[in-house]
XYZ file of C-alpha atoms in Angstrom:
517
model
C 7.420 -5.240 -53.234
C 10.476 -6.387 -54.055
C 12.120 -3.343 -51.885
C 9.330 -3.665 -49.455
C 9.384 -5.364 -45.786
C 9.345 -9.648 -45.558
C 6.808 -9.222 -42.589
C 3.803 -6.866 -41.242
C 3.253 -6.284 -37.595
C 1.296 -6.017 -35.490
C -1.976 -5.380 -37.626
C -2.168 -6.726 -41.248
C -3.007 -3.981 -44.037
C -1.276 -5.074 -46.894
C -0.517 -8.511 -45.978
C -3.980 -9.221 -46.469
C -6.061 -12.725 -48.144
C -6.596 -10.007 -51.554
C -2.581 -10.149 -51.632
C -2.571 -14.367 -51.111
C -5.112 -14.655 -54.154
C -2.299 -12.410 -55.839
C 0.079 -14.878 -55.208
C -2.318 -17.884 -55.996
C -3.641 -16.260 -59.154
C -0.040 -15.675 -60.604
C -0.691 -12.220 -60.760
C 2.595 -12.021 -58.390
C 5.770 -14.024 -58.599
C 5.567 -16.658 -56.186
C 9.351 -16.074 -56.052
C 9.224 -12.930 -54.048
C 7.015 -14.607 -51.618
C 9.887 -17.473 -51.204
C 12.034 -14.713 -50.544
C 10.612 -13.091 -47.730
C 9.651 -16.608 -46.184
C 13.534 -17.506 -46.460
C 14.793 -14.684 -44.921
C 12.026 -14.995 -41.965
C 12.976 -18.476 -41.288
C 16.654 -17.810 -41.905
C 16.739 -14.992 -38.839
C 14.383 -17.590 -37.001
C 17.135 -20.125 -36.952
C 19.749 -17.664 -36.327
C 17.861 -16.721 -32.782
C 17.640 -20.846 -32.067
C 13.614 -20.470 -32.195
C 13.375 -24.070 -33.932
C 15.649 -25.757 -31.296
C 14.009 -23.836 -28.050
C 10.608 -22.281 -29.577
C 9.070 -21.513 -25.970
C 9.725 -18.620 -23.753
C 11.556 -19.008 -20.689
C 9.918 -20.391 -17.495
C 8.767 -18.320 -14.240
C 11.779 -19.875 -12.594
C 13.958 -19.445 -15.003
C 13.017 -15.648 -15.404
C 13.387 -15.026 -11.669
C 16.827 -16.536 -11.529
C 17.810 -14.261 -14.293
C 16.357 -11.138 -13.727
C 14.591 -10.692 -10.157
C 18.181 -11.048 -8.353
C 19.154 -8.946 -5.211
C 21.517 -7.087 -7.309
C 18.489 -6.050 -9.870
C 16.269 -5.171 -7.062
C 18.917 -2.919 -5.615
C 19.626 -1.004 -9.090
C 15.559 -0.643 -9.313
C 15.478 0.903 -5.805
C 18.542 3.274 -6.775
C 17.047 4.441 -9.971
C 14.020 5.276 -8.282
C 15.793 7.194 -5.728
C 17.644 9.205 -8.291
C 14.735 10.124 -10.559
C 12.612 11.845 -8.014
C 12.382 15.640 -8.472
C 11.822 17.854 -5.021
C 9.899 20.780 -7.116
C 8.531 22.805 -3.880
C 9.537 22.511 -0.379
C 8.553 25.069 2.201
C 10.938 23.457 5.093
C 8.193 20.701 5.708
C 10.319 17.803 4.286
C 12.045 15.971 5.084
C 9.092 15.081 8.032
C 10.980 16.208 11.242
C 8.425 15.566 13.832
C 6.469 12.414 15.034
C 2.657 12.741 13.378
C -0.031 11.644 15.463
C -2.339 11.566 12.459
C -1.998 11.691 8.975
C -4.362 11.623 6.080
C -3.321 9.617 2.823
C -5.714 10.865 -0.148
C -5.639 10.210 -3.893
C -6.500 7.140 -6.273
C -2.343 7.006 -6.751
C -1.475 6.117 -2.775
C -3.669 2.670 -2.517
C -2.524 1.568 -6.345
C 0.392 -0.644 -6.843
C -0.298 -0.195 -10.701
C 0.144 3.554 -10.639
C 3.705 2.617 -9.686
C 4.539 1.191 -12.874
C 4.351 3.106 -16.418
C 3.630 2.270 -19.891
C 5.662 -0.358 -21.858
C 5.635 -2.597 -18.456
C 4.417 -6.068 -18.138
C 2.093 -4.306 -15.530
C 0.549 -2.103 -18.320
C 0.260 -4.760 -20.950
C -1.417 -7.564 -18.756
C -4.068 -4.917 -17.511
C -5.613 -5.503 -20.953
C -6.708 -8.789 -19.141
C -9.434 -6.830 -17.591
C -10.770 -5.488 -20.852
C -8.898 -2.109 -21.528
C -8.973 -1.775 -25.112
C -5.432 -1.252 -26.633
C -4.284 2.455 -27.523
C -0.966 1.838 -29.046
C -0.347 3.161 -32.532
C -0.505 0.884 -35.613
C -2.687 -1.742 -33.575
C -6.114 -1.846 -34.894
C -8.634 -1.951 -31.867
C -11.787 -0.881 -31.240
C -12.379 3.295 -31.240
C -13.269 4.203 -27.597
C -16.069 6.557 -27.516
C -18.984 8.608 -25.817
C -21.292 5.420 -26.553
C -20.239 3.487 -23.673
C -20.649 6.184 -21.266
C -21.039 4.075 -18.212
C -17.477 2.710 -18.648
C -15.988 5.800 -18.830
C -14.436 8.195 -16.080
C -17.305 11.384 -15.980
C -16.064 14.238 -17.993
C -13.152 11.814 -19.892
C -12.781 9.246 -22.525
C -10.698 7.168 -20.272
C -12.101 3.894 -19.479
C -12.830 3.123 -15.759
C -10.352 1.020 -13.481
C -11.326 -2.562 -13.490
C -12.275 -3.302 -9.771
C -9.606 -6.014 -10.079
C -6.844 -3.982 -11.087
C -5.324 -3.759 -7.591
C -5.822 -7.723 -6.848
C -3.933 -8.387 -10.185
C -1.121 -5.838 -9.620
C -0.329 -7.578 -6.600
C -0.129 -11.159 -8.087
C 2.320 -9.585 -10.874
C 4.476 -8.157 -7.895
C 3.548 -9.261 -4.437
C 6.847 -8.128 -3.065
C 5.818 -4.274 -4.156
C 4.056 -1.977 -1.690
C 2.030 0.491 -3.028
C 2.695 4.319 -1.400
C -0.175 3.798 1.698
C 1.380 0.275 2.675
C 4.857 1.620 2.452
C 3.931 4.601 4.633
C 2.134 2.312 7.480
C 5.252 0.087 7.399
C 7.693 2.947 7.936
C 5.959 5.521 10.005
C 4.099 2.816 12.609
C 3.618 5.326 15.211
C 1.289 7.464 12.949
C -2.755 6.535 12.733
C -3.437 6.597 9.037
C -6.630 7.399 7.421
C -6.957 6.665 3.906
C -9.515 8.194 1.288
C -9.907 7.534 -1.847
C -10.759 11.588 -2.908
C -10.749 11.226 -6.972
C -9.643 9.094 -9.887
C -6.743 9.571 -12.137
C -8.981 11.054 -14.844
C -12.555 13.232 -15.034
C -14.679 15.501 -13.269
C -16.224 13.084 -10.618
C -16.010 14.958 -7.538
C -18.481 13.184 -5.405
C -15.573 11.634 -3.438
C -14.257 14.951 -2.020
C -16.190 15.239 0.989
C -15.044 12.334 2.581
C -11.417 13.115 1.522
C -11.945 16.629 3.067
C -13.404 15.285 6.472
C -10.259 12.675 6.767
C -7.474 15.645 6.256
C -9.687 18.028 8.420
C -8.669 15.533 11.238
C -5.044 15.143 10.095
C -2.011 16.573 11.429
C -0.382 16.327 7.758
C -2.124 15.914 4.767
C -0.151 13.597 1.900
C -1.883 13.730 -1.400
C -1.532 11.926 -4.324
C -2.389 13.549 -7.679
C -1.538 12.822 -11.724
C -2.363 10.549 -14.448
C -2.250 6.917 -15.566
C 0.573 6.222 -17.684
C 0.063 2.880 -20.088
C -0.984 1.370 -23.220
C -4.580 0.800 -22.717
C -8.055 2.732 -22.619
C -7.659 2.505 -19.060
C -4.873 5.056 -18.798
C -4.898 8.772 -19.211
C -1.260 9.076 -20.353
C 0.773 6.753 -23.168
C 1.214 6.075 -27.209
C -1.698 6.803 -28.688
C -3.526 9.052 -25.784
C -3.478 12.800 -26.514
C -5.226 15.232 -24.201
C -5.283 18.968 -24.535
C -4.966 19.613 -21.076
C -1.645 19.293 -19.519
C -2.735 20.224 -16.038
C -4.292 18.038 -13.338
C -7.676 16.450 -14.345
C -10.842 18.437 -12.898
C -11.456 16.266 -10.201
C -7.968 16.893 -8.617
C -7.584 20.393 -9.256
C -10.808 21.214 -7.970
C -9.790 19.191 -4.345
C -6.664 20.617 -4.235
C -8.625 24.129 -4.300
C -11.132 22.934 -1.639
C -8.151 21.201 0.572
C -6.060 24.768 0.437
C -9.068 26.384 2.545
C -8.366 23.954 5.511
C -4.719 25.200 6.194
C -3.576 21.986 6.740
C 0.458 20.985 5.944
C 0.410 19.418 2.867
C 2.808 17.413 0.897
C 1.899 16.291 -2.981
C 3.498 13.923 -4.798
C 2.819 13.286 -8.306
C 2.740 10.417 -10.545
C 2.627 10.032 -14.368
C 4.678 9.577 -17.649
C 4.713 13.654 -17.813
C 5.205 16.344 -15.290
C 3.344 17.862 -13.012
C 1.594 21.674 -13.748
C -1.076 22.494 -10.847
C -1.997 25.963 -9.798
C -4.038 24.452 -7.043
C -0.635 22.115 -5.937
C 1.393 25.084 -5.922
C -1.070 27.269 -3.590
C -2.164 24.469 -1.597
C 1.203 22.520 -1.127
C 3.875 22.773 1.048
C 6.101 20.254 -0.715
C 5.942 18.650 -4.412
C 7.468 15.596 -5.071
C 7.747 14.931 -8.938
C 7.230 10.930 -8.308
C 7.141 9.882 -12.174
C 6.326 6.022 -12.418
C 9.135 4.497 -10.067
C 8.523 1.148 -10.741
C 8.429 -1.722 -7.585
C 10.505 -0.319 -5.228
C 9.176 3.608 -5.789
C 7.026 3.447 -2.811
C 9.973 2.703 -0.548
C 12.200 5.091 -2.645
C 9.540 7.783 -1.714
C 9.534 7.016 2.122
C 13.290 7.517 2.040
C 12.778 10.793 0.771
C 10.009 11.851 2.920
C 11.405 10.695 6.223
C 15.105 12.530 5.317
C 16.877 8.980 4.694
C 17.712 9.804 1.235
C 18.059 13.589 -0.159
C 16.287 13.937 -3.473
C 19.002 15.056 -6.363
C 16.952 14.487 -9.589
C 16.471 17.454 -11.865
C 13.636 17.738 -14.845
C 14.489 16.490 -18.131
C 11.652 18.791 -19.543
C 10.345 21.949 -19.077
C 7.262 22.059 -17.430
C 4.587 24.620 -18.872
C 1.988 26.705 -16.944
C -0.535 25.549 -19.918
C -0.881 24.216 -23.032
C -1.172 27.352 -24.806
C 2.739 28.226 -23.769
C 3.427 24.896 -25.626
C 5.669 24.714 -26.977
C 8.138 25.692 -24.468
C 11.827 24.137 -23.860
C 15.032 25.701 -22.736
C 16.715 25.276 -25.961
C 14.620 27.641 -27.889
C 16.013 30.113 -30.525
C 17.413 33.310 -29.951
C 14.497 36.120 -30.041
C 11.957 33.387 -29.352
C 9.831 31.663 -26.923
C 10.847 33.492 -23.134
C 13.419 35.213 -24.489
C 12.022 37.307 -27.513
C 13.389 40.481 -26.298
C 10.763 42.596 -27.719
C 9.589 45.869 -26.395
C 5.764 46.464 -25.583
C 3.597 46.953 -22.555
C 3.533 43.211 -21.679
C 6.568 41.450 -20.485
C 4.020 37.963 -20.388
C 0.978 36.672 -21.760
C -1.940 38.921 -20.810
C -2.674 35.815 -18.437
C 0.629 33.988 -17.751
C 4.043 34.284 -17.767
C 6.396 33.925 -20.386
C 8.523 31.283 -18.478
C 7.525 28.128 -17.906
C 6.267 26.473 -14.705
C 9.531 24.554 -13.669
C 12.916 25.220 -16.017
C 14.545 22.287 -17.811
C 17.178 20.955 -15.185
C 15.395 22.277 -12.438
C 15.196 20.516 -8.850
C 15.455 21.047 -5.017
C 17.579 19.599 -2.211
C 17.676 19.580 1.511
C 21.285 20.946 1.359
C 22.837 23.702 -0.397
C 25.412 24.108 -3.187
C 28.092 26.697 -3.802
C 30.080 26.925 -7.662
C 33.150 28.790 -7.660
C 36.525 28.829 -9.431
C 35.246 28.189 -12.782
C 38.490 27.975 -15.385
C 39.110 27.234 -18.847
C 42.233 25.394 -20.242
C 42.363 27.909 -23.223
C 40.115 31.286 -24.361
C 41.446 30.359 -28.275
C 41.171 27.239 -30.139
C 40.993 25.552 -33.642
C 37.762 24.058 -34.703
C 39.266 20.914 -34.571
C 40.400 21.628 -30.792
C 38.796 20.851 -27.517
C 38.505 23.274 -24.294
C 38.421 21.581 -20.917
C 36.357 23.801 -18.268
C 36.562 22.849 -14.177
C 34.474 24.044 -11.755
C 34.272 23.509 -7.923
C 31.806 22.445 -6.385
C 30.806 22.646 -2.477
C 27.928 21.239 -0.206
C 27.258 24.054 2.094
C 24.392 22.836 4.007
C 24.109 20.559 6.418
C 22.993 17.316 4.684
C 24.859 14.451 2.249
C 23.382 15.388 -0.836
C 23.318 14.608 -4.974
C 24.068 17.668 -7.351
C 23.646 17.639 -10.777
C 26.456 19.545 -12.400
C 24.906 20.603 -15.907
C 27.171 22.773 -18.733
C 25.678 24.770 -21.345
C 27.213 26.367 -24.501
C 25.818 29.525 -26.255
C 26.946 30.446 -29.506
C 26.902 34.503 -29.292
C 26.450 35.363 -32.918
C 25.998 33.013 -35.914
C 25.116 33.092 -39.855
C 22.299 30.858 -38.528
C 19.625 31.755 -35.725
C 20.698 29.533 -32.824
C 19.101 28.533 -29.624
C 19.646 30.497 -26.661
C 21.483 27.410 -25.087
C 22.349 24.036 -25.234
C 22.990 21.341 -22.865
C 26.594 20.340 -23.439
C 27.223 17.843 -20.575
C 26.229 17.079 -16.941
C 27.799 15.016 -14.021
C 25.832 14.203 -10.851
C 28.354 13.919 -7.748
C 27.438 13.264 -4.070
C 28.855 15.493 -1.603
C 29.097 15.398 2.543
C 28.374 18.567 4.433
C 31.270 21.131 3.890
C 33.071 18.606 1.513
C 34.230 19.889 -2.355
C 35.059 18.443 -5.419
C 36.136 19.868 -8.942
C 33.844 18.736 -11.532
C 36.063 18.828 -14.993
C 34.128 18.886 -18.356
C 36.174 17.796 -21.690
C 34.291 20.020 -24.662
C 35.054 18.964 -27.879
C 34.681 21.934 -30.443
C 32.529 19.812 -32.689
C 29.753 19.849 -30.296
C 29.151 23.539 -31.508
C 28.951 22.174 -35.104
C 25.201 23.483 -36.644
C 23.744 22.920 -40.227
C 24.152 25.815 -42.268
C 22.021 27.093 -45.020
C 23.037 24.218 -47.235
C 22.846 21.807 -44.696
C 26.101 21.269 -44.096
C 27.541 20.793 -40.798
C 29.358 23.818 -39.810
C 31.626 24.478 -37.056
C 31.852 28.392 -37.320
C 34.649 31.096 -35.887
C 33.535 33.358 -32.791
C 32.949 33.265 -29.360
C 31.495 30.923 -27.561
C 29.834 31.282 -23.741
C 30.480 28.404 -21.671
C 27.613 28.321 -18.843
C 27.593 25.852 -15.425
C 24.804 26.191 -13.261
C 21.965 24.036 -11.609
C 19.275 24.245 -14.221
C 18.996 25.778 -17.614
C 17.744 29.206 -15.470
C 20.212 28.927 -12.497
C 23.504 29.689 -13.989
C 26.132 30.358 -11.375
C 29.420 30.687 -13.688
C 30.236 31.869 -17.141
C 33.066 32.417 -19.315
C 33.629 32.058 -23.206
C 36.293 30.713 -25.372
C 36.815 31.784 -29.189
C 36.937 29.305 -32.099
C 39.466 30.757 -34.646
C 38.159 29.683 -37.689
C 35.678 27.727 -39.705
C 35.291 24.131 -40.305
C 33.104 21.704 -42.213
C 32.768 18.320 -40.900
C 31.142 14.967 -41.574
C 27.755 14.944 -39.167
C 28.869 11.356 -37.894
C 31.758 12.834 -37.021
C 30.457 15.790 -34.705
C 30.489 14.952 -30.575
C 27.639 15.421 -28.914
C 28.304 15.779 -25.149
C 31.174 17.123 -23.075
C 32.627 13.983 -20.934
C 33.163 14.329 -17.600
C 35.602 13.392 -14.664
C 35.550 14.614 -10.713
C 38.551 14.899 -8.285
C 39.873 16.370 -5.030
C 40.244 20.411 -5.158
C 43.736 21.472 -6.286
C 43.905 18.483 -8.902
C 44.826 18.825 -12.201
C 41.655 17.883 -14.177
C 42.515 18.670 -17.682
C 42.569 15.603 -19.574
C 42.354 14.256 -23.080
C 39.521 12.139 -24.491
C 42.177 9.390 -25.376
C 43.152 9.524 -21.818
C 39.858 9.232 -20.608
C 39.266 6.113 -22.801
C 42.377 4.329 -21.286
C 41.004 5.182 -17.816
């Protein structure tokens, strides 16, 4: 106990009535309890809780956090997070649309814009959701409450007042349907619920299909619900054996495909989309994640071409749970780079490769990479290498490109990843504009744990790979580390610092120079 913690939160497992009796009976020295209480009270004094024990009022909170600057930052974060996964040219929406069908739970839900660990998610429990957060004691969700669950799942049905509560919390936040009606006033919108965010209830399909059949454009919203309660399908303490869309959504997309309508699919959730139905049915797929209070506005800007999406996937998205784990920096000779010889170059029923690769994302324009140069081809292990690449916007739209740098250790004394992200830089280019992007690579970034668990920079060749994703490598070169060096783990660098400049500028710089800037 002397080496233990002073406070147990949020549930009491050890600091219980029995422990209290131990102190009362003298079985434990009261000095232990006094010391713990003193430390807790001291911290509360330091935080000023005895001078001002109450939280800030609503007016004070709005003055501090709900500023115009904060709102604009929220919009920018939403815009930059959107990832365009598929587009056959339907986006941005070009011609006026007479009649559009908007389908899915998420389209008419403000709550679906917000993820877990948000006030929106936490407040939802007022409506009767059970807590799912790890370490918090809560009544277990079982099939005994079937009338409260979405059929075919253990997810609790959303309370009828959920959207009303969301509007009370964020009255200035439009859901997607409201936003579309506002920015496309000449379009006749029809909305159909279609399906929930979980389960296999297909009783609303026909109504939604009828709306789609009469429309010139169909916008379907799919995905789960990210939260911290039993009304959510994704989040802490909420696990699933299925990484794909729930049956109620996947089957609907299969039915929608037969109508041969132009379809835009927008995905909301705390995890990436993986759907055969969406890939076949949709002309465009936009990964929206949980874009928060101005998320619908951000999506609208992308749909109409007012903003060119430039987001890239921060994960690899598998086709099926049977592929997991699948990630871009797997070890040499594993995952989708096995290098073995056999009858199959894939699973019997799926590719080895992920559905969407790490770093992947489309744009309304195109980018060309050229003129990769390294500051040196040989370096001491204590040194650095600077890589400079020219990136040009070769399309007709202004847009963002996230230039990605990967390093590959060709041969090593330990099995190493096929590649590792070493740095990236997001740049915005107008049509015809070009910029140099410079990466300053500290050689300590190549260090790895050897067989004795010591951080080792090892002599040998390292490939420099630069591209638009982990799979879309546009240029490559290499440098040689001349000797081995063991370093302290705390001194290992983790990312390459970057700078951008006009073509023709000298972009070599030292880490000290960057710090001075």
